[in-house]
Amino acid sequence: MSQEANPAPRSLAEALRARDDASLAALLRSRPDLITPVPTDLTQLATRAGTRASVLRALERLDRFALQTAEALAVAPDPASGTALLGLMAGDAGDETVAAALPRALATLREQALVWGDDERLRLVRTARELLAPSPGHPSPTGLGPTVHEAASGMSPGRIQEIVTTAGLASTHDSVSAVTALTALFTHRKKMAKLLSGAPEGSLEVLSRLVWGPPYGQVTPEPAAHLRWLLDRGLLLPTAPGTVVLPREVALHLRAGRAHREPEPLPPAVEPAATHRPQGVDAAAAGQAHTALATVEELLKDWDEGGPAVLRAGGLSVRDLKRTAVALDAPEPVAAFWVELAYAAGLLASDGEADERYAATPFYDEWLERPPAERWALLAEAWLTATRTPGLVGGRDAKDRTLSALGPGLDRSAAPEVRHRVLTLLAGLPAGAAPAPESILTRLHWERPLRGTAGTSRPGRDTPAEDLRTRLARWTLTEAELLGVTGRGALSTQGRALLGVPGPGASGGPGPGGPGEGGELTGAGGVAGVADSTGVVGGAGVVGGAGVVGAGGLPGAGGLPGAGGLRGGGGLPGAGGPAGADGPAGAEGLPGGGEPGGPGDKLPVHHHHAPASAPATAPNAPAPLVPLSPAEQAVATATAARLLAPLLPEPLDHVLLQADLTAVAPGPLERPLAEMLGVLADVESKGGATVYRFTPGSVRRALDAGRTAADLHDFLARHSRTAIPQPLAYLIDDVARKHGHLRIGAASAYVRCDDDALLTEILADKRATALRLRRLAPTVLAAQSDPAALLEGLRAMGFAPAAESAEGDVLITRAHAHRTPPRTAPEPVPDGPPPPDSTLLSAAIRAIRAGDLAATAPRKPTGTDPAAGELPRTSAAETLATVQAAVLTGDSLWIGYVNAEGAASQRVIAPIRVEGGFVTAYDHTADEVRTYPLHRVTGVAELAEE
């Protein structure tokens, strides 16, 4: 297309007006704040795209090289040519890698509406230039200072002429031409080299200190000779008393034309630090998934009768978190993770009572009835999308208050994006590959440099080693390992499925668990396309009926796998990983490949061609994988559950009783068996096999629950693969013989027993003093303490009393399951407006195009033309006459219209008929026939003939 047919845009609004629908959709999808609310026309869209808050958000989503390109444009002339920009990025020598990557970075900036104009007149949005350009209070990330013209603006004309003369230039008649001559000298490579060849060694050392920034320095009123040499020739210019600056042109000459010391055109490569067998990774992840389910169940079982109290400000107290950590046999940060995970999944909440406590929700009972793989998938999905960040527990908020588990202040809107990005980078590596955490962090920092602190001096941020994005990445790796999304530091097959990523062998042959299925992620027993002649999982253990057992064992509740386990805890990279929600758009200008057409095809201002700003794919650029929609995520979660199911051990219906009053469960137990055994015995150790210990207290607990000695003997005989050891049989019979011999009721409380000698023994015991007992009858004692305290006190003395009702019947004590009212899982806190879906994009673009058509339609000049953006104003009589005339002539009109809600808009209509105070017309902006009340029309104007 010729230059005359397609003139260069004169503003950002004109540049946006020249885009097609696919390019506008890409802009609105990557910057959703521009569409909230929908702009009335493209001029308003351009204005909104140039606001400080929107530009800051857009800059924070740029990768390092795109940001470096924007920083170079901020120190380049405005407008800048493509050649000048290339010189700033690649230097005088020319870096081929930088030159090859520059078009992609420039296309990204254009797509984000941060840069507009053709390649010979590139303009950075004014707000972005103000944010990135150097100033005394805000140094440029490039380290460059002001130009000669800016630095010399406050100098006297006489001093400027002295500098020009000392520099070997002819004096001029004014300061402007003198500054221009000095600028021309500093930008001429050969003349500058000749000038600096005569510089003293001390002067060159000063220049070398300032060249890469900061460009400001301090001098005394009587500077040394080497400083005076620089000041006399303008190589250092004063900006304030005692302060000098290195002009930008001088610094660029010393840098060989480069704006940055180290341009980074390509993302850092992420290399595997260790490679494991994919089957071993899946087995380790499955084992940890089993442990995760057991831990969450144990947590909520511990809180079954009502958990810890809710703090006044919300959340768990430090003491309650410590108790929970002891109960789970895990460090406090890991315990906080499990608590927050259960909360995010909707399994626990506060009960809302006056004495508010945490308890399981009704959904927890429904969750327990699901298959183990489905239960894990629900936890994994909740973790992936949650904005609550357990790693912050124990830290301090902006008001220096401690952040507590389940309390306010733990939401971080960047958490889902970072989790998804870390796992996606893992998915970009070969199956079984575990990268070094630091390489992940380096890659993430390249993709979002302004989300950390390097390259920015914005106040209120953490140090580079402690910025939130880095910590989120480290926590993601640790939490993914605890949850079983990864195994031995590598992404598991079910983890890939959770992201919706095809397995490495999706198109390959059969996996170790069976023949591959076309399009499926894996075979039944492992990663598709990875053959194993034995079909047995090595390394981390063998999956079998008795659980997951092997050389690596199962990690504990707070631990990580042993051999080949996670080293450190950073984020995970992937050489070809996806860009995530904020990555560059696809080849058609839309994330994931773009759209061939757009929603405004019927508008006359539309044109259909591939946008010139569509970013090309760079080597090692992130793949265009974005977080899944809710429907897609549900499908991916179901797929992950299906892939995990064969790897989880089957529940067992038996235990192994041993002579030392213990029982060994060689794997997970069926729920009824596990629940009964949890009442009859105490858990002594957990892992691949759980060890239960029988004690007098645990047996008495089973008797209190209404079981008899015969019931207990029968239960153990049915569920033990070994005979009941004699010590265990004696223990049950002995406790049962004593159980209920003493009876306790309310007097406040009383003790009755047929054996008066036993009551005499209790009265004589010094430990009973606190119970304040007295004899009412030979077989009855009264107490001033309540029945519960009396019951516990006598048990502590070694007796086995039983509580009785007012009728004299033995009370059976069973655990009371306390549940909250129905609760929903907490909603994630989004990072700004959510990305619009295709339906909203289509409607918004149509509305913007329509509004722009009405705003830019040429109109006939009148004596009272409205200002730009204002509605036309005419009297009711003039409005009616003009509309009636347009019906006869078939002309189109420009009208101002106010709807019933008071919202004003501009429209272009072709009136069809006027009757009863209404005008029926074809609305060009809405592309349909509509009827408008004439009293809501503010005014009309005729359109100019084209």
mmCIF file of N, CA, C and O in Angstrom, residues 415-464:
data_model
loop_
_atom_site.group_PDB
_atom_site.id
_atom_site.type_symbol
_atom_site.label_atom_id
_atom_site.label_comp_id
_atom_site.label_asym_id
_atom_site.label_seq_id
_atom_site.Cartn_x
_atom_site.Cartn_y
_atom_site.Cartn_z
ATOM 1 N N ALA A 415 -0.509 -14.941 42.730
ATOM 2 C CA ALA A 415 -0.182 -16.335 43.055
ATOM 3 C C ALA A 415 -0.648 -17.318 41.988
ATOM 4 O O ALA A 415 0.143 -18.184 41.565
ATOM 5 N N PRO A 416 -1.902 -17.282 41.501
ATOM 6 C CA PRO A 416 -2.286 -18.264 40.471
ATOM 7 C C PRO A 416 -1.453 -18.154 39.205
ATOM 8 O O PRO A 416 -1.087 -19.170 38.605
ATOM 9 N N GLU A 417 -1.133 -16.923 38.798
ATOM 10 C CA GLU A 417 -0.329 -16.752 37.588
ATOM 11 C C GLU A 417 1.061 -17.366 37.764
ATOM 12 O O GLU A 417 1.562 -18.062 36.873
ATOM 13 N N VAL A 418 1.684 -17.119 38.918
ATOM 14 C CA VAL A 418 3.032 -17.646 39.140
ATOM 15 C C VAL A 418 2.991 -19.168 39.229
ATOM 16 O O VAL A 418 3.850 -19.855 38.655
ATOM 17 N N ARG A 419 1.998 -19.727 39.932
ATOM 18 C CA ARG A 419 1.901 -21.186 40.009
ATOM 19 C C ARG A 419 1.748 -21.785 38.616
ATOM 20 O O ARG A 419 2.423 -22.755 38.266
ATOM 21 N N HIS A 420 0.840 -21.219 37.857
ATOM 22 C CA HIS A 420 0.616 -21.749 36.510
ATOM 23 C C HIS A 420 1.871 -21.614 35.665
ATOM 24 O O HIS A 420 2.233 -22.524 34.911
ATOM 25 N N ARG A 421 2.563 -20.485 35.796
ATOM 26 C CA ARG A 421 3.763 -20.266 34.977
ATOM 27 C C ARG A 421 4.871 -21.243 35.358
ATOM 28 O O ARG A 421 5.551 -21.798 34.495
ATOM 29 N N VAL A 422 5.059 -21.447 36.665
ATOM 30 C CA VAL A 422 6.109 -22.367 37.117
ATOM 31 C C VAL A 422 5.830 -23.778 36.606
ATOM 32 O O VAL A 422 6.720 -24.453 36.071
ATOM 33 N N LEU A 423 4.597 -24.242 36.767
ATOM 34 C CA LEU A 423 4.265 -25.590 36.321
ATOM 35 C C LEU A 423 4.339 -25.698 34.801
ATOM 36 O O LEU A 423 4.727 -26.736 34.263
ATOM 37 N N THR A 424 3.995 -24.629 34.096
ATOM 38 C CA THR A 424 4.078 -24.659 32.637
ATOM 39 C C THR A 424 5.523 -24.746 32.175
ATOM 40 O O THR A 424 5.836 -25.425 31.202
ATOM 41 N N LEU A 425 6.409 -24.051 32.880
ATOM 42 C CA LEU A 425 7.829 -24.165 32.544
ATOM 43 C C LEU A 425 8.318 -25.586 32.791
ATOM 44 O O LEU A 425 9.135 -26.119 32.029
ATOM 45 N N LEU A 426 7.839 -26.208 33.846
ATOM 46 C CA LEU A 426 8.188 -27.608 34.095
ATOM 47 C C LEU A 426 7.673 -28.494 32.964
ATOM 48 O O LEU A 426 8.337 -29.438 32.541
ATOM 49 N N ALA A 427 6.468 -28.178 32.488
ATOM 50 C CA ALA A 427 5.884 -28.983 31.420
ATOM 51 C C ALA A 427 6.662 -28.848 30.123
ATOM 52 O O ALA A 427 6.578 -29.722 29.258
ATOM 53 N N GLY A 428 7.424 -27.760 29.964
ATOM 54 C CA GLY A 428 8.215 -27.591 28.759
ATOM 55 C C GLY A 428 9.477 -28.422 28.738
ATOM 56 O O GLY A 428 10.149 -28.487 27.704
ATOM 57 N N LEU A 429 9.832 -29.046 29.855
ATOM 58 C CA LEU A 429 11.019 -29.893 29.917
ATOM 59 C C LEU A 429 10.657 -31.328 29.543
ATOM 60 O O LEU A 429 9.493 -31.726 29.613
ATOM 61 N N PRO A 430 11.637 -32.123 29.183
ATOM 62 C CA PRO A 430 11.342 -33.544 28.911
ATOM 63 C C PRO A 430 10.796 -34.238 30.147
ATOM 64 O O PRO A 430 11.026 -33.803 31.284
ATOM 65 N N ALA A 431 10.060 -35.298 29.938
ATOM 66 C CA ALA A 431 9.481 -36.047 31.053
ATOM 67 C C ALA A 431 10.583 -36.534 31.986
ATOM 68 O O ALA A 431 11.602 -37.071 31.544
ATOM 69 N N GLY A 432 10.400 -36.318 33.275
ATOM 70 C CA GLY A 432 11.371 -36.749 34.269
ATOM 71 C C GLY A 432 12.475 -35.764 34.537
ATOM 72 O O GLY A 432 13.325 -36.014 35.394
ATOM 73 N N ALA A 433 12.502 -34.628 33.833
ATOM 74 C CA ALA A 433 13.575 -33.651 34.002
ATOM 75 C C ALA A 433 13.219 -32.685 35.120
ATOM 76 O O ALA A 433 12.129 -32.127 35.152
ATOM 77 N N ALA A 434 14.151 -32.488 36.042
ATOM 78 C CA ALA A 434 13.973 -31.558 37.160
ATOM 79 C C ALA A 434 15.013 -30.451 37.041
ATOM 80 O O ALA A 434 16.214 -30.720 37.098
ATOM 81 N N PRO A 435 14.596 -29.216 36.841
ATOM 82 C CA PRO A 435 15.562 -28.121 36.667
ATOM 83 C C PRO A 435 16.061 -27.594 38.000
ATOM 84 O O PRO A 435 15.495 -27.863 39.061
ATOM 85 N N ALA A 436 17.128 -26.817 37.930
ATOM 86 C CA ALA A 436 17.626 -26.134 39.123
ATOM 87 C C ALA A 436 16.697 -24.971 39.444
ATOM 88 O O ALA A 436 16.297 -24.227 38.554
ATOM 89 N N PRO A 437 16.331 -24.795 40.701
ATOM 90 C CA PRO A 437 15.403 -23.713 41.044
ATOM 91 C C PRO A 437 15.882 -22.342 40.605
ATOM 92 O O PRO A 437 15.088 -21.514 40.161
ATOM 93 N N GLU A 438 17.176 -22.071 40.718
ATOM 94 C CA GLU A 438 17.662 -20.743 40.375
ATOM 95 C C GLU A 438 17.467 -20.436 38.897
ATOM 96 O O GLU A 438 17.250 -19.286 38.522
ATOM 97 N N SER A 439 17.551 -21.444 38.044
ATOM 98 C CA SER A 439 17.322 -21.186 36.621
ATOM 99 C C SER A 439 15.866 -20.823 36.364
ATOM 100 O O SER A 439 15.553 -20.028 35.476
ATOM 101 N N ILE A 440 14.971 -21.389 37.151
ATOM 102 C CA ILE A 440 13.554 -21.028 37.034
ATOM 103 C C ILE A 440 13.356 -19.576 37.430
ATOM 104 O O ILE A 440 12.663 -18.815 36.757
ATOM 105 N N LEU A 441 13.951 -19.190 38.540
ATOM 106 C CA LEU A 441 13.790 -17.825 39.020
ATOM 107 C C LEU A 441 14.368 -16.833 38.028
ATOM 108 O O LEU A 441 13.801 -15.760 37.793
ATOM 109 N N THR A 442 15.503 -17.199 37.420
ATOM 110 C CA THR A 442 16.089 -16.326 36.413
ATOM 111 C C THR A 442 15.155 -16.164 35.224
ATOM 112 O O THR A 442 14.976 -15.050 34.699
ATOM 113 N N ARG A 443 14.547 -17.263 34.793
ATOM 114 C CA ARG A 443 13.619 -17.195 33.666
ATOM 115 C C ARG A 443 12.391 -16.353 34.020
ATOM 116 O O ARG A 443 11.943 -15.506 33.233
ATOM 117 N N LEU A 444 11.820 -16.568 35.195
ATOM 118 C CA LEU A 444 10.655 -15.799 35.600
ATOM 119 C C LEU A 444 10.971 -14.318 35.702
ATOM 120 O O LEU A 444 10.150 -13.466 35.350
ATOM 121 N N HIS A 445 12.159 -13.998 36.189
ATOM 122 C CA HIS A 445 12.533 -12.595 36.307
ATOM 123 C C HIS A 445 12.720 -11.971 34.937
ATOM 124 O O HIS A 445 12.429 -10.778 34.749
ATOM 125 N N TRP A 446 13.186 -12.723 33.964
ATOM 126 C CA TRP A 446 13.294 -12.194 32.600
ATOM 127 C C TRP A 446 11.903 -11.914 32.030
ATOM 128 O O TRP A 446 11.700 -10.920 31.332
ATOM 129 N N GLU A 447 10.953 -12.770 32.334
ATOM 130 C CA GLU A 447 9.612 -12.612 31.770
ATOM 131 C C GLU A 447 8.851 -11.463 32.404
ATOM 132 O O GLU A 447 8.013 -10.841 31.744
ATOM 133 N N ARG A 448 9.090 -11.174 33.672
ATOM 134 C CA ARG A 448 8.399 -10.076 34.351
ATOM 135 C C ARG A 448 9.399 -9.303 35.198
ATOM 136 O O ARG A 448 9.370 -9.370 36.424
ATOM 137 N N PRO A 449 10.295 -8.538 34.593
ATOM 138 C CA PRO A 449 11.341 -7.880 35.395
ATOM 139 C C PRO A 449 10.799 -6.836 36.349
ATOM 140 O O PRO A 449 11.323 -6.665 37.449
ATOM 141 N N LEU A 450 9.724 -6.124 35.977
ATOM 142 C CA LEU A 450 9.207 -5.081 36.861
ATOM 143 C C LEU A 450 8.343 -5.628 37.976
ATOM 144 O O LEU A 450 7.954 -4.893 38.868
ATOM 145 N N ARG A 451 7.971 -6.922 37.921
ATOM 146 C CA ARG A 451 7.230 -7.512 39.033
ATOM 147 C C ARG A 451 8.170 -7.785 40.205
ATOM 148 O O ARG A 451 7.730 -8.009 41.312
ATOM 149 N N GLY A 452 9.475 -7.817 39.948
ATOM 150 C CA GLY A 452 10.442 -7.895 41.031
ATOM 151 C C GLY A 452 10.963 -6.497 41.308
ATOM 152 O O GLY A 452 10.265 -5.507 41.208
ATOM 153 N N THR A 453 12.255 -6.379 41.618
ATOM 154 C CA THR A 453 12.811 -5.069 41.912
ATOM 155 C C THR A 453 13.963 -4.716 41.011
ATOM 156 O O THR A 453 14.307 -3.556 40.884
ATOM 157 N N ALA A 454 14.627 -5.709 40.400
ATOM 158 C CA ALA A 454 15.739 -5.376 39.537
ATOM 159 C C ALA A 454 15.228 -4.561 38.371
ATOM 160 O O ALA A 454 14.243 -4.863 37.740
ATOM 161 N N GLY A 455 15.926 -3.510 38.073
ATOM 162 C CA GLY A 455 15.519 -2.673 36.968
ATOM 163 C C GLY A 455 14.480 -1.640 37.345
ATOM 164 O O GLY A 455 13.992 -0.926 36.501
ATOM 165 N N THR A 456 14.153 -1.510 38.612
ATOM 166 C CA THR A 456 13.183 -0.509 39.022
ATOM 167 C C THR A 456 13.536 -0.019 40.398
ATOM 168 O O THR A 456 14.064 -0.748 41.223
ATOM 169 N N SER A 457 13.268 1.228 40.655
ATOM 170 C CA SER A 457 13.557 1.802 41.967
ATOM 171 C C SER A 457 12.288 2.253 42.653
ATOM 172 O O SER A 457 12.285 3.163 43.446
ATOM 173 N N ARG A 458 11.188 1.617 42.338
ATOM 174 C CA ARG A 458 9.918 2.009 42.919
ATOM 175 C C ARG A 458 9.924 1.711 44.409
ATOM 176 O O ARG A 458 10.348 0.641 44.841
ATOM 177 N N PRO A 459 9.450 2.646 45.217
ATOM 178 C CA PRO A 459 9.514 2.446 46.666
ATOM 179 C C PRO A 459 8.530 1.393 47.133
ATOM 180 O O PRO A 459 7.558 1.073 46.468
ATOM 181 N N GLY A 460 8.811 0.877 48.339
ATOM 182 C CA GLY A 460 7.882 -0.062 48.957
ATOM 183 C C GLY A 460 8.057 -1.488 48.504
ATOM 184 O O GLY A 460 7.306 -2.363 48.911
ATOM 185 N N ARG A 461 9.048 -1.768 47.658
ATOM 186 C CA ARG A 461 9.248 -3.148 47.199
ATOM 187 C C ARG A 461 10.267 -3.844 48.084
ATOM 188 O O ARG A 461 11.069 -3.226 48.779
ATOM 189 N N ASP A 462 10.248 -5.180 48.036
ATOM 190 C CA ASP A 462 11.221 -5.955 48.794
ATOM 191 C C ASP A 462 12.562 -5.897 48.095
ATOM 192 O O ASP A 462 12.711 -5.386 47.000
ATOM 193 N N THR A 463 13.563 -6.456 48.747
ATOM 194 C CA THR A 463 14.856 -6.566 48.115
ATOM 195 C C THR A 463 14.771 -7.584 46.986
ATOM 196 O O THR A 463 13.888 -8.429 46.965
ATOM 197 N N PRO A 464 15.709 -7.528 46.004
ATOM 198 C CA PRO A 464 15.620 -8.462 44.884
ATOM 199 C C PRO A 464 15.569 -9.917 45.308
ATOM 200 O O PRO A 464 14.933 -10.730 44.665
#
